[in-house]
GROMACS .gro file of C-alpha atoms in nm:
model
  281
    1MET     CA    1  16.391   5.557   9.492
    2SER     CA    2  16.396   5.238   9.290
    3ALA     CA    3  16.151   5.176   9.012
    4PRO     CA    4  15.966   4.890   9.189
    5ARG     CA    5  15.913   5.102   9.499
    6ALA     CA    6  15.781   5.391   9.290
    7VAL     CA    7  15.540   5.160   9.114
    8ASN     CA    8  15.413   5.024   9.447
    9LEU     CA    9  15.366   5.377   9.582
   10LEU     CA   10  15.164   5.485   9.281
   11THR     CA   11  14.957   5.170   9.306
   12ASN     CA   12  14.878   5.237   9.672
   13VAL     CA   13  14.785   5.599   9.599
   14ALA     CA   14  14.554   5.488   9.319
   15ARG     CA   15  14.389   5.232   9.542
   16ALA     CA   16  14.344   5.492   9.816
   17ALA     CA   17  14.191   5.736   9.567
   18ILE     CA   18  13.957   5.470   9.437
   19ALA     CA   19  13.859   5.375   9.790
   20LEU     CA   20  13.793   5.739   9.880
   21GLY     CA   21  13.589   5.785   9.563
   22VAL     CA   22  13.383   5.476   9.627
   23GLY     CA   23  13.341   5.573   9.989
   24GLY     CA   24  13.235   5.926   9.895
   25SER     CA   25  12.984   5.797   9.642
   26ALA     CA   26  12.845   5.551   9.893
   27LEU     CA   27  12.816   5.824  10.157
   28ASN     CA   28  12.649   6.060   9.910
   29ALA     CA   29  12.405   5.787   9.809
   30SER     CA   30  12.326   5.728  10.175
   31LEU     CA   31  12.217   6.089  10.238
   32TYR     CA   32  11.915   6.291  10.124
   33THR     CA   33  11.810   6.645  10.210
   34VAL     CA   34  11.462   6.777  10.288
   35ASP     CA   35  11.414   7.149  10.222
   36GLY     CA   36  11.211   7.387  10.437
   37GLY     CA   37  10.835   7.346  10.406
   38HIS     CA   38  10.873   6.988  10.286
   39LYS     CA   39  10.858   6.638  10.432
   40ALA     CA   40  10.986   6.305  10.304
   41VAL     CA   41  10.824   5.964  10.289
   42LEU     CA   42  11.068   5.673  10.272
   43PHE     CA   43  10.998   5.370  10.053
   44ASP     CA   44  11.175   5.047  10.151
   45ARG     CA   45  11.198   4.762   9.898
   46PHE     CA   46  11.135   4.502  10.167
   47ARG     CA   47  10.899   4.680  10.408
   48GLY     CA   48  10.717   4.911  10.170
   49VAL     CA   49  10.624   5.268  10.268
   50LEU     CA   50  10.750   5.344  10.616
   51ASP     CA   51  10.510   5.503  10.863
   52GLU     CA   52  10.765   5.761  10.980
   53THR     CA   53  10.819   6.082  10.785
   54SER     CA   54  11.136   6.292  10.773
   55GLY     CA   55  11.134   6.665  10.836
   56GLU     CA   56  11.370   6.940  10.725
   57GLY     CA   57  11.743   6.862  10.714
   58THR     CA   58  11.976   6.585  10.599
   59HIS     CA   59  11.891   6.219  10.667
   60PHE     CA   60  12.039   5.872  10.611
   61LEU     CA   61  11.899   5.588  10.405
   62ILE     CA   62  12.012   5.250  10.278
   63PRO     CA   63  12.126   5.291   9.918
   64VAL     CA   64  11.944   5.085   9.657
   65LEU     CA   65  11.700   4.947   9.917
   66GLN     CA   66  11.539   5.276  10.018
   67LYS     CA   67  11.419   5.578   9.821
   68PRO     CA   68  11.281   5.912   9.953
   69TYR     CA   69  10.972   6.089   9.812
   70ILE     CA   70  10.950   6.460   9.896
   71PHE     CA   71  10.614   6.629   9.965
   72ASP     CA   72  10.549   7.003   9.977
   73VAL     CA   73  10.344   7.058  10.295
   74ARG     CA   74  10.302   7.435  10.249
   75THR     CA   75   9.966   7.590  10.161
   76ARG     CA   76   9.925   7.622   9.786
   77PRO     CA   77   9.656   7.803   9.583
   78ARG     CA   78   9.449   7.630   9.318
   79SER     CA   79   9.161   7.741   9.095
   80ILE     CA   80   8.871   7.511   9.015
   81THR     CA   81   8.636   7.603   8.730
   82SER     CA   82   8.293   7.451   8.693
   83VAL     CA   83   7.988   7.499   8.469
   84THR     CA   84   7.678   7.393   8.657
   85GLY     CA   85   7.301   7.443   8.661
   86THR     CA   86   7.092   7.634   8.913
   87LYS     CA   87   6.759   7.539   9.066
   88ASP     CA   88   6.574   7.728   8.790
   89LEU     CA   89   6.782   7.551   8.519
   90GLN     CA   90   7.016   7.840   8.438
   91MET     CA   91   7.380   7.762   8.349
   92VAL     CA   92   7.641   7.934   8.565
   93ASN     CA   93   8.019   7.959   8.523
   94LEU     CA   94   8.195   7.947   8.860
   95THR     CA   95   8.560   7.974   8.959
   96LEU     CA   96   8.663   7.855   9.304
   97ARG     CA   97   8.994   7.945   9.469
   98VAL     CA   98   9.120   7.685   9.715
   99LEU     CA   99   9.420   7.709   9.951
  100SER     CA  100   9.514   7.350  10.032
  101LYS     CA  101   9.792   7.137  10.180
  102PRO     CA  102   9.832   6.770  10.274
  103ASP     CA  103   9.797   6.656  10.634
  104PRO     CA  104  10.164   6.614  10.741
  105GLU     CA  105  10.074   6.326  10.974
  106GLN     CA  106   9.904   6.133  10.694
  107LEU     CA  107  10.167   6.163  10.423
  108PRO     CA  108  10.242   5.785  10.412
  109THR     CA  109   9.870   5.715  10.364
  110ILE     CA  110   9.841   5.984  10.097
  111PHE     CA  111  10.142   5.841   9.915
  112LYS     CA  112  10.004   5.488   9.925
  113THR     CA  113   9.649   5.579   9.820
  114LEU     CA  114   9.690   5.885   9.594
  115GLY     CA  115  10.057   5.927   9.505
  116ILE     CA  116  10.270   6.236   9.465
  117ASP     CA  117  10.011   6.415   9.243
  118TYR     CA  118   9.736   6.381   9.504
  119ASP     CA  119   9.598   6.732   9.449
  120GLU     CA  120   9.553   6.677   9.075
  121ARG     CA  121   9.359   6.360   9.143
  122VAL     CA  122   9.134   6.489   9.422
  123LEU     CA  123   9.071   6.865   9.425
  124PRO     CA  124   8.916   6.914   9.076
  125SER     CA  125   8.675   6.623   9.122
  126ILE     CA  126   8.554   6.706   9.473
  127GLY     CA  127   8.546   7.080   9.389
  128ASN     CA  128   8.312   7.021   9.095
  129GLU     CA  129   8.103   6.780   9.300
  130VAL     CA  130   8.052   7.029   9.585
  131LEU     CA  131   7.984   7.325   9.353
  132LYS     CA  132   7.716   7.137   9.161
  133ALA     CA  133   7.551   7.015   9.480
  134VAL     CA  134   7.538   7.360   9.642
  135VAL     CA  135   7.446   7.567   9.336
  136ALA     CA  136   7.156   7.335   9.254
  137GLN     CA  137   6.988   7.453   9.577
  138PHE     CA  138   6.955   7.817   9.461
  139ASN     CA  139   6.795   8.012   9.179
  140ALA     CA  140   7.020   8.211   8.948
  141ASP     CA  141   6.938   8.549   9.103
  142GLN     CA  142   6.992   8.412   9.456
  143LEU     CA  143   7.354   8.335   9.372
  144LEU     CA  144   7.407   8.712   9.352
  145THR     CA  145   7.190   8.828   9.639
  146GLU     CA  146   7.299   8.548   9.873
  147ARG     CA  147   7.658   8.506   9.756
  148PRO     CA  148   7.817   8.506  10.107
  149HIS     CA  149   7.577   8.231  10.216
  150VAL     CA  150   7.649   8.026   9.903
  151SER     CA  151   8.025   8.068   9.951
  152ALA     CA  152   7.998   7.958  10.315
  153LEU     CA  153   7.806   7.643  10.217
  154VAL     CA  154   8.065   7.559   9.951
  155ARG     CA  155   8.350   7.614  10.199
  156GLU     CA  156   8.192   7.397  10.468
  157ALA     CA  157   8.108   7.111  10.230
  158LEU     CA  158   8.445   7.115  10.053
  159ILE     CA  159   8.648   7.120  10.377
  160LYS     CA  160   8.449   6.824  10.504
  161ARG     CA  161   8.489   6.637  10.175
  162ALA     CA  162   8.865   6.702  10.158
  163ARG     CA  163   8.920   6.551  10.505
  164ASP     CA  164   8.820   6.213  10.359
  165PHE     CA  165   9.138   6.232  10.149
  166ASN     CA  166   9.362   6.371  10.429
  167LEU     CA  167   9.374   6.717  10.275
  168LEU     CA  168   9.352   7.038  10.476
  169LEU     CA  169   9.188   7.348  10.325
  170ASP     CA  170   9.283   7.685  10.471
  171ASP     CA  171   9.044   7.890  10.259
  172VAL     CA  172   8.772   7.842   9.997
  173ALA     CA  173   8.619   8.134   9.808
  174ILE     CA  174   8.414   8.198   9.495
  175THR     CA  175   8.622   8.440   9.285
  176HIS     CA  176   8.419   8.448   8.962
  177LEU     CA  177   8.052   8.402   8.878
  178SER     CA  178   7.892   8.460   8.539
  179TYR     CA  179   7.577   8.350   8.358
  180GLY     CA  180   7.501   8.239   8.004
  181ALA     CA  181   7.419   8.487   7.728
  182GLU     CA  182   7.042   8.421   7.740
  183PHE     CA  183   7.016   8.483   8.113
  184SER     CA  184   7.231   8.797   8.087
  185ARG     CA  185   6.997   8.935   7.819
  186ALA     CA  186   6.694   8.849   8.035
  187VAL     CA  187   6.847   9.031   8.332
  188GLU     CA  188   6.922   9.334   8.115
  189GLN     CA  189   6.567   9.342   7.978
  190LYS     CA  190   6.428   9.312   8.329
  191GLN     CA  191   6.636   9.607   8.445
  192VAL     CA  192   6.521   9.815   8.148
  193ALA     CA  193   6.157   9.726   8.223
  194GLN     CA  194   6.203   9.823   8.588
  195GLN     CA  195   6.353  10.158   8.487
  196GLU     CA  196   6.062  10.223   8.251
  197ALA     CA  197   5.816  10.133   8.525
  198GLU     CA  198   5.988  10.374   8.764
  199ARG     CA  199   5.980  10.647   8.499
  200SER     CA  200   5.608  10.588   8.441
  201LYS     CA  201   5.545  10.614   8.815
  202PHE     CA  202   5.730  10.945   8.820
  203VAL     CA  203   5.528  11.082   8.526
  204VAL     CA  204   5.202  10.978   8.693
  205ALA     CA  205   5.307  11.133   9.024
  206LYS     CA  206   5.410  11.454   8.849
  207ALA     CA  207   5.075  11.476   8.668
  208GLU     CA  208   4.893  11.418   8.996
  209GLN     CA  209   5.087  11.700   9.163
  210GLU     CA  210   5.015  11.935   8.875
  211ARG     CA  211   4.644  11.844   8.894
  212ARG     CA  212   4.636  11.917   9.266
  213ALA     CA  213   4.819  12.247   9.212
  214ALA     CA  214   4.566  12.348   8.946
  215ILE     CA  215   4.279  12.265   9.181
  216VAL     CA  216   4.433  12.467   9.463
  217ARG     CA  217   4.500  12.760   9.228
  218ALA     CA  218   4.142  12.752   9.094
  219GLU     CA  219   4.002  12.734   9.446
  220GLY     CA  220   4.216  13.035   9.542
  221GLU     CA  221   4.099  13.239   9.244
  222SER     CA  222   3.737  13.143   9.314
  223GLU     CA  223   3.774  13.245   9.677
  224ALA     CA  224   3.933  13.578   9.575
  225ALA     CA  225   3.653  13.650   9.329
  226LYS     CA  226   3.396  13.565   9.593
  227LEU     CA  227   3.560  13.799   9.846
  228ILE     CA  228   3.573  14.082   9.592
  229SER     CA  229   3.208  14.026   9.500
  230GLU     CA  230   3.107  14.027   9.867
  231ALA     CA  231   3.309  14.341   9.933
  232THR     CA  232   3.153  14.514   9.633
  233ALA     CA  233   2.803  14.418   9.737
  234ALA     CA  234   2.866  14.540  10.092
  235ALA     CA  235   3.021  14.875   9.996
  236GLY     CA  236   2.778  14.952   9.714
  237SER     CA  237   2.889  15.216   9.460
  238GLY     CA  238   3.141  15.365   9.703
  239LEU     CA  239   3.402  15.099   9.635
  240ILE     CA  240   3.363  15.144   9.260
  241GLU     CA  241   3.401  15.518   9.294
  242LEU     CA  242   3.713  15.471   9.504
  243ARG     CA  243   3.864  15.244   9.239
  244ARG     CA  244   3.776  15.507   8.972
  245ILE     CA  245   3.947  15.784   9.168
  246GLU     CA  246   4.259  15.571   9.218
  247ALA     CA  247   4.271  15.491   8.846
  248SER     CA  248   4.230  15.860   8.754
  249ARG     CA  249   4.508  15.952   8.993
  250GLU     CA  250   4.743  15.702   8.832
  251ILE     CA  251   4.657  15.829   8.483
  252ALA     CA  252   4.713  16.189   8.589
  253SER     CA  253   5.049  16.102   8.739
  254THR     CA  254   5.154  15.925   8.422
  255LEU     CA  255   5.044  16.210   8.191
  256SER     CA  256   5.216  16.474   8.405
  257LYS     CA  257   5.547  16.306   8.341
  258SER     CA  258   5.499  16.297   7.965
  259ARG     CA  259   5.692  16.550   7.747
  260ASN     CA  260   5.432  16.556   7.469
  261VAL     CA  261   5.125  16.778   7.441
  262VAL     CA  262   4.837  16.638   7.636
  263TYR     CA  263   4.499  16.756   7.749
  264LEU     CA  264   4.267  16.653   8.025
  265PRO     CA  265   3.889  16.702   8.010
  266SER     CA  266   3.746  16.885   8.308
  267GLY     CA  267   3.382  16.961   8.262
  268ASN     CA  268   3.354  17.204   7.965
  269ASN     CA  269   3.710  17.328   8.005
  270MET     CA  270   4.015  17.193   7.830
  271LEU     CA  271   4.351  17.190   8.005
  272PHE     CA  272   4.642  17.212   7.768
  273GLY     CA  273   5.001  17.132   7.833
  274LEU     CA  274   5.271  17.230   7.591
  275ASN     CA  275   5.590  17.050   7.525
  276PRO     CA  276   5.879  17.291   7.575
  277SER     CA  277   5.989  17.216   7.222
  278PHE     CA  278   5.675  17.396   7.090
  279ALA     CA  279   5.720  17.710   7.298
  280ASN     CA  280   5.861  17.917   7.009
  281ASN     CA  281   5.592  17.812   6.760
   0.00000   0.00000   0.00000
């Protein structure tokens, strides 16, 4: 192969390579990919934001004239913290968990009015607004006793408010609630006072029961004494004699079991008993 022909061949190959490179770059610039759970809004330099959105997959655009903006349309969690006052002027720290996502059908409007960082612009402000409005309707202690009702009111109001900005809320819940140091001390003192009051009630009730038991016991003893007195009066000296005989019988039984020397008076006679240990004396 002659030198001129070789030079022409190399020139053609270079031109083909350049053409392929330019064509590949142009094709690559004309494509964009939308991942799963995302949607794209297309901005055209002549027509502005297009009303149509692009779903998952690879799509074409006009290089230089058009540019895609990708939105995550999946539900995402967000925490909103607020310090607000109650109806009785107590300060409360609240943390709200919100599961939100943009309305997929309204992405062009969201992009034109709020931009890509729509959630940063909207959710903290409307979350604080709703929390302050709802909490101001309740006293501090009601936030604890009626927490499900308060949470439901916050959820309803926030969902309604978010629709004005084309945002969808899947769930709204109060995850943290705490009071200021002064109110916490007041609650603690109130609980201590209630416990002391309950203890005082118990002491009073116990004393009342003991008083009633003493009265019943005294009434029983009085009734027993009365019955004995009536029985004694009715039986005359016979009952006393019977008690004396029973006592003598018990004494005799006790002395008969004793191992020491004992004696029992019987008229003018003396009855002696000897301990076996003195038998040889």
